[in-house]
Amino acid sequence: MTASYQTLRHLLTRALLLAVLAVGLSAQAHAQDDQEYKKAYNAALEAAKAKDYNTAYTEFSRAAQLAAAQGDDTVIRSSKKVMAQIDNARGRQAAKGGNFDHALQHFDTGIANNPGYARNYHDKGDVMLSDMGNKEDGIATLQMAIEKANAEG
């Protein structure tokens, strides 16, 4: 064997070992990511049970983001569904305090998180119509709430 052949063989062996190591590390990182979104989701559930809605919202958001990277649509949908409900509660609280623009922001965020959740459309339309005097947009939003509610059954 020539020296160049031995050097080439040595380099190929090292490259193969590095490739195997990289695949192993990638699989380990993937498994850790897989567990991370499940941990975030479980932490969110625990926080919601404890009525710590700020932590629950943060953890559901993190779970949805991490689950998206793993392709777990069930966790994404479930997380965003609860987030939309928390957005609705925050919006109603802001409206009750007279902060209507802030309330609309919460309702819009809830709609973005779960476009099928009719309650955010209803409460947004109610604030627009009753509290802000925006009849045209308020009625249109309330009609959207009816459509969403009918679609939900």
PDB file of N, CA and C in Angstrom, residues 24-121:
ATOM      1  N   GLY A  24     -26.006   9.698  15.169  1.00  0.00           N
ATOM      2  CA  GLY A  24     -26.367   9.352  16.547  1.00  0.00           C
ATOM      3  C   GLY A  24     -26.729  10.578  17.363  1.00  0.00           C
ATOM      4  N   LEU A  25     -25.930  11.638  17.235  1.00  0.00           N
ATOM      5  CA  LEU A  25     -26.222  12.878  17.956  1.00  0.00           C
ATOM      6  C   LEU A  25     -27.509  13.510  17.466  1.00  0.00           C
ATOM      7  N   SER A  26     -27.736  13.439  16.168  1.00  0.00           N
ATOM      8  CA  SER A  26     -28.973  13.981  15.604  1.00  0.00           C
ATOM      9  C   SER A  26     -30.184  13.235  16.142  1.00  0.00           C
ATOM     10  N   ALA A  27     -30.113  11.924  16.213  1.00  0.00           N
ATOM     11  CA  ALA A  27     -31.214  11.121  16.747  1.00  0.00           C
ATOM     12  C   ALA A  27     -31.442  11.435  18.216  1.00  0.00           C
ATOM     13  N   GLN A  28     -30.341  11.624  18.959  1.00  0.00           N
ATOM     14  CA  GLN A  28     -30.464  11.953  20.371  1.00  0.00           C
ATOM     15  C   GLN A  28     -31.100  13.338  20.540  1.00  0.00           C
ATOM     16  N   ALA A  29     -30.679  14.301  19.739  1.00  0.00           N
ATOM     17  CA  ALA A  29     -31.255  15.642  19.800  1.00  0.00           C
ATOM     18  C   ALA A  29     -32.730  15.597  19.424  1.00  0.00           C
ATOM     19  N   HIS A  30     -33.067  14.802  18.415  1.00  0.00           N
ATOM     20  CA  HIS A  30     -34.463  14.661  17.999  1.00  0.00           C
ATOM     21  C   HIS A  30     -35.301  14.079  19.135  1.00  0.00           C
ATOM     22  N   ALA A  31     -34.772  13.075  19.818  1.00  0.00           N
ATOM     23  CA  ALA A  31     -35.490  12.471  20.937  1.00  0.00           C
ATOM     24  C   ALA A  31     -35.655  13.477  22.075  1.00  0.00           C
ATOM     25  N   GLN A  32     -34.618  14.298  22.319  1.00  0.00           N
ATOM     26  CA  GLN A  32     -34.727  15.318  23.355  1.00  0.00           C
ATOM     27  C   GLN A  32     -35.766  16.361  22.976  1.00  0.00           C
ATOM     28  N   ASP A  33     -35.784  16.790  21.702  1.00  0.00           N
ATOM     29  CA  ASP A  33     -36.789  17.745  21.239  1.00  0.00           C
ATOM     30  C   ASP A  33     -38.181  17.155  21.389  1.00  0.00           C
ATOM     31  N   ASP A  34     -38.305  15.861  21.049  1.00  0.00           N
ATOM     32  CA  ASP A  34     -39.584  15.176  21.150  1.00  0.00           C
ATOM     33  C   ASP A  34     -40.078  15.208  22.592  1.00  0.00           C
ATOM     34  N   GLN A  35     -39.193  14.955  23.514  1.00  0.00           N
ATOM     35  CA  GLN A  35     -39.563  14.966  24.928  1.00  0.00           C
ATOM     36  C   GLN A  35     -39.806  16.392  25.428  1.00  0.00           C
ATOM     37  N   GLU A  36     -39.100  17.363  24.888  1.00  0.00           N
ATOM     38  CA  GLU A  36     -39.204  18.744  25.358  1.00  0.00           C
ATOM     39  C   GLU A  36     -40.605  19.308  25.132  1.00  0.00           C
ATOM     40  N   TYR A  37     -41.186  19.079  23.966  1.00  0.00           N
ATOM     41  CA  TYR A  37     -42.517  19.639  23.726  1.00  0.00           C
ATOM     42  C   TYR A  37     -43.559  18.935  24.585  1.00  0.00           C
ATOM     43  N   LYS A  38     -43.349  17.658  24.870  1.00  0.00           N
ATOM     44  CA  LYS A  38     -44.270  16.937  25.755  1.00  0.00           C
ATOM     45  C   LYS A  38     -44.150  17.452  27.185  1.00  0.00           C
ATOM     46  N   LYS A  39     -42.932  17.758  27.605  1.00  0.00           N
ATOM     47  CA  LYS A  39     -42.723  18.331  28.935  1.00  0.00           C
ATOM     48  C   LYS A  39     -43.397  19.697  29.039  1.00  0.00           C
ATOM     49  N   ALA A  40     -43.249  20.508  27.994  1.00  0.00           N
ATOM     50  CA  ALA A  40     -43.867  21.838  27.989  1.00  0.00           C
ATOM     51  C   ALA A  40     -45.390  21.721  28.041  1.00  0.00           C
ATOM     52  N   TYR A  41     -45.937  20.782  27.284  1.00  0.00           N
ATOM     53  CA  TYR A  41     -47.388  20.584  27.267  1.00  0.00           C
ATOM     54  C   TYR A  41     -47.885  20.144  28.643  1.00  0.00           C
ATOM     55  N   ASN A  42     -47.193  19.192  29.262  1.00  0.00           N
ATOM     56  CA  ASN A  42     -47.587  18.728  30.591  1.00  0.00           C
ATOM     57  C   ASN A  42     -47.447  19.829  31.637  1.00  0.00           C
ATOM     58  N   ALA A  43     -46.403  20.633  31.522  1.00  0.00           N
ATOM     59  CA  ALA A  43     -46.232  21.767  32.438  1.00  0.00           C
ATOM     60  C   ALA A  43     -47.369  22.768  32.257  1.00  0.00           C
ATOM     61  N   ALA A  44     -47.805  22.967  31.022  1.00  0.00           N
ATOM     62  CA  ALA A  44     -48.927  23.869  30.743  1.00  0.00           C
ATOM     63  C   ALA A  44     -50.210  23.347  31.376  1.00  0.00           C
ATOM     64  N   LEU A  45     -50.450  22.053  31.248  1.00  0.00           N
ATOM     65  CA  LEU A  45     -51.647  21.456  31.852  1.00  0.00           C
ATOM     66  C   LEU A  45     -51.637  21.626  33.372  1.00  0.00           C
ATOM     67  N   GLU A  46     -50.492  21.389  33.978  1.00  0.00           N
ATOM     68  CA  GLU A  46     -50.377  21.535  35.432  1.00  0.00           C
ATOM     69  C   GLU A  46     -50.604  22.984  35.855  1.00  0.00           C
ATOM     70  N   ALA A  47     -50.040  23.919  35.111  1.00  0.00           N
ATOM     71  CA  ALA A  47     -50.224  25.336  35.432  1.00  0.00           C
ATOM     72  C   ALA A  47     -51.691  25.740  35.279  1.00  0.00           C
ATOM     73  N   ALA A  48     -52.352  25.223  34.253  1.00  0.00           N
ATOM     74  CA  ALA A  48     -53.772  25.539  34.055  1.00  0.00           C
ATOM     75  C   ALA A  48     -54.612  24.977  35.200  1.00  0.00           C
ATOM     76  N   LYS A  49     -54.300  23.764  35.630  1.00  0.00           N
ATOM     77  CA  LYS A  49     -55.025  23.171  36.761  1.00  0.00           C
ATOM     78  C   LYS A  49     -54.847  24.017  38.013  1.00  0.00           C
ATOM     79  N   ALA A  50     -53.665  24.594  38.174  1.00  0.00           N
ATOM     80  CA  ALA A  50     -53.359  25.429  39.331  1.00  0.00           C
ATOM     81  C   ALA A  50     -53.864  26.863  39.150  1.00  0.00           C
ATOM     82  N   LYS A  51     -54.527  27.117  38.040  1.00  0.00           N
ATOM     83  CA  LYS A  51     -55.061  28.441  37.696  1.00  0.00           C
ATOM     84  C   LYS A  51     -53.965  29.503  37.531  1.00  0.00           C
ATOM     85  N   ASP A  52     -52.776  29.049  37.148  1.00  0.00           N
ATOM     86  CA  ASP A  52     -51.663  29.940  36.821  1.00  0.00           C
ATOM     87  C   ASP A  52     -51.677  30.111  35.300  1.00  0.00           C
ATOM     88  N   TYR A  53     -52.573  30.960  34.828  1.00  0.00           N
ATOM     89  CA  TYR A  53     -52.836  31.050  33.391  1.00  0.00           C
ATOM     90  C   TYR A  53     -51.713  31.707  32.602  1.00  0.00           C
ATOM     91  N   ASN A  54     -50.938  32.573  33.248  1.00  0.00           N
ATOM     92  CA  ASN A  54     -49.802  33.171  32.534  1.00  0.00           C
ATOM     93  C   ASN A  54     -48.765  32.103  32.204  1.00  0.00           C
ATOM     94  N   THR A  55     -48.440  31.277  33.179  1.00  0.00           N
ATOM     95  CA  THR A  55     -47.489  30.188  32.939  1.00  0.00           C
ATOM     96  C   THR A  55     -48.073  29.180  31.954  1.00  0.00           C
ATOM     97  N   ALA A  56     -49.351  28.862  32.129  1.00  0.00           N
ATOM     98  CA  ALA A  56     -49.999  27.905  31.222  1.00  0.00           C
ATOM     99  C   ALA A  56     -49.916  28.409  29.783  1.00  0.00           C
ATOM    100  N   TYR A  57     -50.215  29.673  29.578  1.00  0.00           N
ATOM    101  CA  TYR A  57     -50.183  30.244  28.226  1.00  0.00           C
ATOM    102  C   TYR A  57     -48.778  30.154  27.629  1.00  0.00           C
ATOM    103  N   THR A  58     -47.792  30.532  28.436  1.00  0.00           N
ATOM    104  CA  THR A  58     -46.402  30.492  27.974  1.00  0.00           C
ATOM    105  C   THR A  58     -45.986  29.070  27.603  1.00  0.00           C
ATOM    106  N   GLU A  59     -46.337  28.111  28.443  1.00  0.00           N
ATOM    107  CA  GLU A  59     -45.953  26.723  28.196  1.00  0.00           C
ATOM    108  C   GLU A  59     -46.731  26.110  27.030  1.00  0.00           C
ATOM    109  N   PHE A  60     -48.016  26.448  26.890  1.00  0.00           N
ATOM    110  CA  PHE A  60     -48.776  25.959  25.729  1.00  0.00           C
ATOM    111  C   PHE A  60     -48.189  26.523  24.443  1.00  0.00           C
ATOM    112  N   SER A  61     -47.791  27.789  24.479  1.00  0.00           N
ATOM    113  CA  SER A  61     -47.177  28.415  23.312  1.00  0.00           C
ATOM    114  C   SER A  61     -45.863  27.716  22.959  1.00  0.00           C
ATOM    115  N   ARG A  62     -45.061  27.443  23.970  1.00  0.00           N
ATOM    116  CA  ARG A  62     -43.787  26.756  23.757  1.00  0.00           C
ATOM    117  C   ARG A  62     -44.023  25.334  23.249  1.00  0.00           C
ATOM    118  N   ALA A  63     -45.006  24.649  23.815  1.00  0.00           N
ATOM    119  CA  ALA A  63     -45.327  23.281  23.386  1.00  0.00           C
ATOM    120  C   ALA A  63     -45.757  23.269  21.924  1.00  0.00           C
ATOM    121  N   ALA A  64     -46.588  24.233  21.535  1.00  0.00           N
ATOM    122  CA  ALA A  64     -47.059  24.299  20.144  1.00  0.00           C
ATOM    123  C   ALA A  64     -45.893  24.546  19.194  1.00  0.00           C
ATOM    124  N   GLN A  65     -44.999  25.436  19.582  1.00  0.00           N
ATOM    125  CA  GLN A  65     -43.839  25.754  18.747  1.00  0.00           C
ATOM    126  C   GLN A  65     -42.923  24.533  18.589  1.00  0.00           C
ATOM    127  N   LEU A  66     -42.629  23.872  19.693  1.00  0.00           N
ATOM    128  CA  LEU A  66     -41.756  22.698  19.644  1.00  0.00           C
ATOM    129  C   LEU A  66     -42.447  21.525  18.930  1.00  0.00           C
ATOM    130  N   ALA A  67     -43.748  21.384  19.133  1.00  0.00           N
ATOM    131  CA  ALA A  67     -44.495  20.302  18.474  1.00  0.00           C
ATOM    132  C   ALA A  67     -44.526  20.513  16.968  1.00  0.00           C
ATOM    133  N   ALA A  68     -44.542  21.765  16.530  1.00  0.00           N
ATOM    134  CA  ALA A  68     -44.525  22.052  15.092  1.00  0.00           C
ATOM    135  C   ALA A  68     -43.247  21.511  14.465  1.00  0.00           C
ATOM    136  N   ALA A  69     -42.147  21.646  15.173  1.00  0.00           N
ATOM    137  CA  ALA A  69     -40.868  21.136  14.664  1.00  0.00           C
ATOM    138  C   ALA A  69     -40.874  19.606  14.590  1.00  0.00           C
ATOM    139  N   GLN A  70     -41.695  18.980  15.422  1.00  0.00           N
ATOM    140  CA  GLN A  70     -41.784  17.523  15.443  1.00  0.00           C
ATOM    141  C   GLN A  70     -42.944  16.998  14.595  1.00  0.00           C
ATOM    142  N   GLY A  71     -43.772  17.912  14.078  1.00  0.00           N
ATOM    143  CA  GLY A  71     -44.904  17.507  13.238  1.00  0.00           C
ATOM    144  C   GLY A  71     -46.068  16.918  14.019  1.00  0.00           C
ATOM    145  N   ASP A  72     -46.205  17.258  15.303  1.00  0.00           N
ATOM    146  CA  ASP A  72     -47.296  16.735  16.129  1.00  0.00           C
ATOM    147  C   ASP A  72     -48.467  17.714  16.106  1.00  0.00           C
ATOM    148  N   ASP A  73     -49.347  17.538  15.119  1.00  0.00           N
ATOM    149  CA  ASP A  73     -50.484  18.438  14.943  1.00  0.00           C
ATOM    150  C   ASP A  73     -51.477  18.374  16.102  1.00  0.00           C
ATOM    151  N   THR A  74     -51.563  17.230  16.770  1.00  0.00           N
ATOM    152  CA  THR A  74     -52.501  17.095  17.888  1.00  0.00           C
ATOM    153  C   THR A  74     -52.116  18.026  19.026  1.00  0.00           C
ATOM    154  N   VAL A  75     -50.847  18.072  19.378  1.00  0.00           N
ATOM    155  CA  VAL A  75     -50.394  18.950  20.454  1.00  0.00           C
ATOM    156  C   VAL A  75     -50.518  20.408  20.028  1.00  0.00           C
ATOM    157  N   ILE A  76     -50.246  20.702  18.777  1.00  0.00           N
ATOM    158  CA  ILE A  76     -50.383  22.079  18.283  1.00  0.00           C
ATOM    159  C   ILE A  76     -51.829  22.539  18.435  1.00  0.00           C
ATOM    160  N   ARG A  77     -52.766  21.737  17.904  1.00  0.00           N
ATOM    161  CA  ARG A  77     -54.189  22.110  17.970  1.00  0.00           C
ATOM    162  C   ARG A  77     -54.677  22.235  19.410  1.00  0.00           C
ATOM    163  N   SER A  78     -54.320  21.272  20.234  1.00  0.00           N
ATOM    164  CA  SER A  78     -54.761  21.288  21.620  1.00  0.00           C
ATOM    165  C   SER A  78     -54.207  22.498  22.366  1.00  0.00           C
ATOM    166  N   SER A  79     -52.943  22.791  22.162  1.00  0.00           N
ATOM    167  CA  SER A  79     -52.320  23.944  22.821  1.00  0.00           C
ATOM    168  C   SER A  79     -52.977  25.243  22.377  1.00  0.00           C
ATOM    169  N   LYS A  80     -53.159  25.385  21.090  1.00  0.00           N
ATOM    170  CA  LYS A  80     -53.732  26.634  20.574  1.00  0.00           C
ATOM    171  C   LYS A  80     -55.203  26.791  20.959  1.00  0.00           C
ATOM    172  N   LYS A  81     -55.896  25.683  21.133  1.00  0.00           N
ATOM    173  CA  LYS A  81     -57.288  25.741  21.577  1.00  0.00           C
ATOM    174  C   LYS A  81     -57.366  26.351  22.981  1.00  0.00           C
ATOM    175  N   VAL A  82     -56.521  25.872  23.874  1.00  0.00           N
ATOM    176  CA  VAL A  82     -56.520  26.408  25.237  1.00  0.00           C
ATOM    177  C   VAL A  82     -56.010  27.847  25.240  1.00  0.00           C
ATOM    178  N   MET A  83     -55.009  28.134  24.421  1.00  0.00           N
ATOM    179  CA  MET A  83     -54.504  29.504  24.341  1.00  0.00           C
ATOM    180  C   MET A  83     -55.613  30.461  23.908  1.00  0.00           C
ATOM    181  N   ALA A  84     -56.442  30.045  22.966  1.00  0.00           N
ATOM    182  CA  ALA A  84     -57.550  30.888  22.506  1.00  0.00           C
ATOM    183  C   ALA A  84     -58.549  31.141  23.628  1.00  0.00           C
ATOM    184  N   GLN A  85     -58.765  30.155  24.488  1.00  0.00           N
ATOM    185  CA  GLN A  85     -59.671  30.332  25.623  1.00  0.00           C
ATOM    186  C   GLN A  85     -59.078  31.303  26.645  1.00  0.00           C
ATOM    187  N   ILE A  86     -57.772  31.201  26.865  1.00  0.00           N
ATOM    188  CA  ILE A  86     -57.118  32.139  27.777  1.00  0.00           C
ATOM    189  C   ILE A  86     -57.139  33.547  27.186  1.00  0.00           C
ATOM    190  N   ASP A  87     -56.903  33.663  25.881  1.00  0.00           N
ATOM    191  CA  ASP A  87     -56.994  34.969  25.209  1.00  0.00           C
ATOM    192  C   ASP A  87     -58.386  35.567  25.397  1.00  0.00           C
ATOM    193  N   ASN A  88     -59.400  34.726  25.296  1.00  0.00           N
ATOM    194  CA  ASN A  88     -60.764  35.204  25.471  1.00  0.00           C
ATOM    195  C   ASN A  88     -60.992  35.729  26.886  1.00  0.00           C
ATOM    196  N   ALA A  89     -60.522  34.991  27.882  1.00  0.00           N
ATOM    197  CA  ALA A  89     -60.682  35.435  29.273  1.00  0.00           C
ATOM    198  C   ALA A  89     -59.940  36.745  29.514  1.00  0.00           C
ATOM    199  N   ARG A  90     -58.760  36.858  28.942  1.00  0.00           N
ATOM    200  CA  ARG A  90     -57.989  38.106  29.079  1.00  0.00           C
ATOM    201  C   ARG A  90     -58.706  39.264  28.383  1.00  0.00           C
ATOM    202  N   GLY A  91     -59.277  38.993  27.220  1.00  0.00           N
ATOM    203  CA  GLY A  91     -60.007  40.027  26.492  1.00  0.00           C
ATOM    204  C   GLY A  91     -61.239  40.493  27.251  1.00  0.00           C
ATOM    205  N   ARG A  92     -61.980  39.551  27.808  1.00  0.00           N
ATOM    206  CA  ARG A  92     -63.170  39.926  28.592  1.00  0.00           C
ATOM    207  C   ARG A  92     -62.777  40.745  29.817  1.00  0.00           C
ATOM    208  N   GLN A  93     -61.661  40.368  30.457  1.00  0.00           N
ATOM    209  CA  GLN A  93     -61.184  41.108  31.624  1.00  0.00           C
ATOM    210  C   GLN A  93     -60.789  42.538  31.232  1.00  0.00           C
ATOM    211  N   ALA A  94     -60.093  42.677  30.107  1.00  0.00           N
ATOM    212  CA  ALA A  94     -59.710  44.014  29.641  1.00  0.00           C
ATOM    213  C   ALA A  94     -60.947  44.843  29.306  1.00  0.00           C
ATOM    214  N   ALA A  95     -61.937  44.230  28.671  1.00  0.00           N
ATOM    215  CA  ALA A  95     -63.169  44.956  28.322  1.00  0.00           C
ATOM    216  C   ALA A  95     -63.910  45.388  29.583  1.00  0.00           C
ATOM    217  N   LYS A  96     -63.934  44.504  30.562  1.00  0.00           N
ATOM    218  CA  LYS A  96     -64.598  44.824  31.830  1.00  0.00           C
ATOM    219  C   LYS A  96     -63.940  46.032  32.489  1.00  0.00           C
ATOM    220  N   GLY A  97     -62.632  46.170  32.301  1.00  0.00           N
ATOM    221  CA  GLY A  97     -61.893  47.305  32.852  1.00  0.00           C
ATOM    222  C   GLY A  97     -61.939  48.539  31.967  1.00  0.00           C
ATOM    223  N   GLY A  98     -62.649  48.456  30.851  1.00  0.00           N
ATOM    224  CA  GLY A  98     -62.789  49.605  29.958  1.00  0.00           C
ATOM    225  C   GLY A  98     -61.648  49.764  28.965  1.00  0.00           C
ATOM    226  N   ASN A  99     -60.741  48.830  28.899  1.00  0.00           N
ATOM    227  CA  ASN A  99     -59.614  48.895  27.966  1.00  0.00           C
ATOM    228  C   ASN A  99     -59.983  48.111  26.707  1.00  0.00           C
ATOM    229  N   PHE A 100     -60.799  48.736  25.867  1.00  0.00           N
ATOM    230  CA  PHE A 100     -61.398  48.045  24.723  1.00  0.00           C
ATOM    231  C   PHE A 100     -60.393  47.701  23.631  1.00  0.00           C
ATOM    232  N   ASP A 101     -59.441  48.586  23.385  1.00  0.00           N
ATOM    233  CA  ASP A 101     -58.421  48.277  22.378  1.00  0.00           C
ATOM    234  C   ASP A 101     -57.588  47.057  22.796  1.00  0.00           C
ATOM    235  N   HIS A 102     -57.257  47.007  24.059  1.00  0.00           N
ATOM    236  CA  HIS A 102     -56.497  45.874  24.584  1.00  0.00           C
ATOM    237  C   HIS A 102     -57.345  44.595  24.495  1.00  0.00           C
ATOM    238  N   ALA A 103     -58.618  44.717  24.788  1.00  0.00           N
ATOM    239  CA  ALA A 103     -59.532  43.571  24.692  1.00  0.00           C
ATOM    240  C   ALA A 103     -59.560  43.038  23.261  1.00  0.00           C
ATOM    241  N   LEU A 104     -59.655  43.932  22.298  1.00  0.00           N
ATOM    242  CA  LEU A 104     -59.685  43.510  20.885  1.00  0.00           C
ATOM    243  C   LEU A 104     -58.393  42.799  20.501  1.00  0.00           C
ATOM    244  N   GLN A 105     -57.263  43.270  21.033  1.00  0.00           N
ATOM    245  CA  GLN A 105     -55.987  42.606  20.754  1.00  0.00           C
ATOM    246  C   GLN A 105     -56.012  41.160  21.252  1.00  0.00           C
ATOM    247  N   HIS A 106     -56.544  40.959  22.458  1.00  0.00           N
ATOM    248  CA  HIS A 106     -56.635  39.599  22.998  1.00  0.00           C
ATOM    249  C   HIS A 106     -57.565  38.730  22.152  1.00  0.00           C
ATOM    250  N   PHE A 107     -58.710  39.283  21.768  1.00  0.00           N
ATOM    251  CA  PHE A 107     -59.644  38.502  20.953  1.00  0.00           C
ATOM    252  C   PHE A 107     -59.020  38.154  19.605  1.00  0.00           C
ATOM    253  N   ASP A 108     -58.302  39.109  19.021  1.00  0.00           N
ATOM    254  CA  ASP A 108     -57.637  38.839  17.733  1.00  0.00           C
ATOM    255  C   ASP A 108     -56.552  37.773  17.872  1.00  0.00           C
ATOM    256  N   THR A 109     -55.809  37.826  18.960  1.00  0.00           N
ATOM    257  CA  THR A 109     -54.794  36.799  19.198  1.00  0.00           C
ATOM    258  C   THR A 109     -55.462  35.437  19.363  1.00  0.00           C
ATOM    259  N   GLY A 110     -56.578  35.415  20.081  1.00  0.00           N
ATOM    260  CA  GLY A 110     -57.327  34.168  20.248  1.00  0.00           C
ATOM    261  C   GLY A 110     -57.840  33.632  18.925  1.00  0.00           C
ATOM    262  N   ILE A 111     -58.301  34.515  18.073  1.00  0.00           N
ATOM    263  CA  ILE A 111     -58.782  34.110  16.742  1.00  0.00           C
ATOM    264  C   ILE A 111     -57.620  33.548  15.927  1.00  0.00           C
ATOM    265  N   ALA A 112     -56.455  34.174  16.029  1.00  0.00           N
ATOM    266  CA  ALA A 112     -55.284  33.667  15.307  1.00  0.00           C
ATOM    267  C   ALA A 112     -54.875  32.292  15.831  1.00  0.00           C
ATOM    268  N   ASN A 113     -54.983  32.091  17.142  1.00  0.00           N
ATOM    269  CA  ASN A 113     -54.616  30.805  17.733  1.00  0.00           C
ATOM    270  C   ASN A 113     -55.600  29.697  17.377  1.00  0.00           C
ATOM    271  N   ASN A 114     -56.885  30.032  17.341  1.00  0.00           N
ATOM    272  CA  ASN A 114     -57.902  29.024  17.023  1.00  0.00           C
ATOM    273  C   ASN A 114     -59.053  29.705  16.291  1.00  0.00           C
ATOM    274  N   PRO A 115     -58.961  29.793  14.969  1.00  0.00           N
ATOM    275  CA  PRO A 115     -59.984  30.490  14.188  1.00  0.00           C
ATOM    276  C   PRO A 115     -61.378  29.874  14.306  1.00  0.00           C
ATOM    277  N   GLY A 116     -61.484  28.674  14.791  1.00  0.00           N
ATOM    278  CA  GLY A 116     -62.782  28.020  14.917  1.00  0.00           C
ATOM    279  C   GLY A 116     -63.494  28.294  16.229  1.00  0.00           C
ATOM    280  N   TYR A 117     -62.833  28.974  17.161  1.00  0.00           N
ATOM    281  CA  TYR A 117     -63.422  29.239  18.484  1.00  0.00           C
ATOM    282  C   TYR A 117     -64.318  30.472  18.397  1.00  0.00           C
ATOM    283  N   ALA A 118     -65.614  30.244  18.350  1.00  0.00           N
ATOM    284  CA  ALA A 118     -66.601  31.300  18.104  1.00  0.00           C
ATOM    285  C   ALA A 118     -66.641  32.355  19.202  1.00  0.00           C
ATOM    286  N   ARG A 119     -66.309  31.985  20.412  1.00  0.00           N
ATOM    287  CA  ARG A 119     -66.433  32.910  21.545  1.00  0.00           C
ATOM    288  C   ARG A 119     -65.587  34.174  21.352  1.00  0.00           C
ATOM    289  N   ASN A 120     -64.401  34.055  20.757  1.00  0.00           N
ATOM    290  CA  ASN A 120     -63.572  35.247  20.534  1.00  0.00           C
ATOM    291  C   ASN A 120     -64.226  36.190  19.529  1.00  0.00           C
ATOM    292  N   TYR A 121     -64.863  35.649  18.492  1.00  0.00           N
ATOM    293  CA  TYR A 121     -65.582  36.485  17.529  1.00  0.00           C
ATOM    294  C   TYR A 121     -66.768  37.168  18.221  1.00  0.00           C
TER     295      TYR A 121
END
